[in-house]
Tab-separated table of C-alpha atoms in Angstrom:
chain	number	residue	atom	x	y	z
J	20	UNK	CA	124.046	156.943	129.693
J	21	UNK	CA	122.523	154.371	132.046
J	22	UNK	CA	120.943	152.513	129.144
J	23	UNK	CA	124.287	152.502	127.340
J	24	UNK	CA	125.822	150.825	130.393
J	25	UNK	CA	122.984	148.329	130.716
J	26	UNK	CA	123.391	147.020	127.173
J	27	UNK	CA	127.030	146.226	128.009
J	28	UNK	CA	126.188	144.048	130.991
J	29	UNK	CA	126.442	140.286	130.941
J	30	UNK	CA	122.911	139.854	132.304
J	31	UNK	CA	120.475	139.211	129.465
J	32	UNK	CA	117.458	140.417	131.457
J	33	UNK	CA	119.122	143.820	131.974
J	34	UNK	CA	119.978	144.006	128.291
J	35	UNK	CA	116.409	143.173	127.282
J	36	UNK	CA	114.964	145.823	129.603
J	37	UNK	CA	117.422	148.427	128.273
J	38	UNK	CA	116.555	147.563	124.667
J	39	UNK	CA	112.815	147.730	125.352
J	40	UNK	CA	113.221	151.117	127.011
J	41	UNK	CA	115.368	152.368	124.120
J	42	UNK	CA	112.653	151.256	121.685
J	43	UNK	CA	110.054	153.119	123.761
J	44	UNK	CA	112.149	156.303	123.880
J	45	UNK	CA	112.898	156.166	120.175
J	46	UNK	CA	109.254	155.548	119.298
J	47	UNK	CA	108.174	158.466	121.465
J	48	UNK	CA	110.873	161.019	120.689
J	49	UNK	CA	112.299	160.171	117.249
J	50	UNK	CA	110.197	162.779	115.428
J	51	UNK	CA	111.292	165.531	117.835
J	52	UNK	CA	114.960	164.541	117.758
J	53	UNK	CA	115.032	164.130	113.969
J	54	UNK	CA	113.316	167.431	113.235
J	55	UNK	CA	115.365	169.349	115.789
J	56	UNK	CA	118.803	168.128	114.743
J	57	UNK	CA	117.856	168.809	111.112
J	58	UNK	CA	117.155	172.500	111.738
J	59	UNK	CA	119.385	174.946	109.879
J	60	UNK	CA	121.678	177.176	111.965
J	61	UNK	CA	120.052	180.299	113.343
J	62	UNK	CA	120.446	183.565	111.453
J	63	UNK	CA	121.520	185.517	114.508
J	64	UNK	CA	118.077	185.311	116.084
J	65	UNK	CA	118.166	184.470	119.776
J	66	UNK	CA	115.695	181.850	120.932
J	67	UNK	CA	116.771	180.316	124.270
J	68	UNK	CA	114.068	177.647	124.266
J	69	UNK	CA	115.003	176.470	120.793
J	70	UNK	CA	118.705	176.513	121.632
J	71	UNK	CA	118.029	174.381	124.718
J	72	UNK	CA	115.938	171.942	122.677
J	73	UNK	CA	118.673	171.691	120.049
J	74	UNK	CA	121.246	171.052	122.767
J	75	UNK	CA	119.185	168.321	124.415
J	76	UNK	CA	118.241	166.618	121.156
J	77	UNK	CA	121.848	166.713	119.960
J	78	UNK	CA	123.010	165.147	123.223
J	79	UNK	CA	120.370	162.416	122.923
J	80	UNK	CA	121.329	161.752	119.317
J	81	UNK	CA	125.054	161.551	120.109
J	82	UNK	CA	124.419	159.203	123.039
J	83	UNK	CA	122.221	156.928	120.932
J	84	UNK	CA	124.715	156.864	118.061
J	85	UNK	CA	127.481	156.009	120.550
J	86	UNK	CA	125.622	152.796	121.425
J	87	UNK	CA	125.543	151.470	117.858
J	88	UNK	CA	128.756	149.445	118.119
J	89	UNK	CA	127.436	147.634	121.202
J	90	UNK	CA	124.067	147.137	119.530
J	91	UNK	CA	125.731	145.651	116.451
J	92	UNK	CA	127.496	143.121	118.688
J	93	UNK	CA	124.187	142.200	120.319
J	94	UNK	CA	122.510	141.900	116.918
J	95	UNK	CA	125.154	139.372	115.830
J	96	UNK	CA	125.102	137.386	119.065
J	97	UNK	CA	121.773	135.749	118.531
J	98	UNK	CA	119.487	134.754	121.324
J	99	UNK	CA	116.511	136.646	122.620
J	100	UNK	CA	118.061	140.101	122.328
J	101	UNK	CA	119.052	139.865	118.672
J	102	UNK	CA	115.761	141.068	117.178
J	103	UNK	CA	115.408	143.906	119.682
J	104	UNK	CA	118.974	145.069	119.063
J	105	UNK	CA	118.351	145.104	115.312
J	106	UNK	CA	115.136	147.066	115.772
J	107	UNK	CA	116.844	149.669	117.957
J	108	UNK	CA	119.680	149.963	115.428
J	109	UNK	CA	117.197	150.588	112.633
J	110	UNK	CA	115.435	153.261	114.685
J	111	UNK	CA	118.727	154.997	115.514
J	112	UNK	CA	119.792	154.943	111.862
J	113	UNK	CA	116.497	156.578	110.905
J	114	UNK	CA	117.366	159.540	113.135
J	115	UNK	CA	120.292	160.633	110.966
J	116	UNK	CA	119.697	164.035	109.434
J	117	UNK	CA	118.875	163.731	105.768
J	118	UNK	CA	120.863	165.729	103.277
J	119	UNK	CA	118.696	168.039	101.191
J	120	UNK	CA	119.088	167.684	97.447
J	121	UNK	CA	120.275	170.868	95.780
C-alpha cells in the first residue's frame, strides 16, 4: 500500500524509487505469486501454510493490479518514469493467472 501511495505523489524522485522497488519485488516474487494464485481450489484438504500463502499472494496480486491505472498514467506522461512504469505494468500483466486449455 505504501508503494501505491508513492506512485501517486507529485515528487518524481519518490515515484522513481517506488517503481524501482516494485520492479525488484516483482522480479523476486513473481514466480511465487503466479504459481500460488494459479493453484486449483483445495479438495477439502486442510493445509494452513498453503492457505496462508494463497491469502498473502492474492493480497499482493490484488494490490499490484490496483496500481495499474496509476501506472498507465505514468507511462503516458513521459519523462524519466515512463520506461519504468511501462516495465512494471508488463510485469504485473504477466502475473495474471493463465486459463488452461480444455
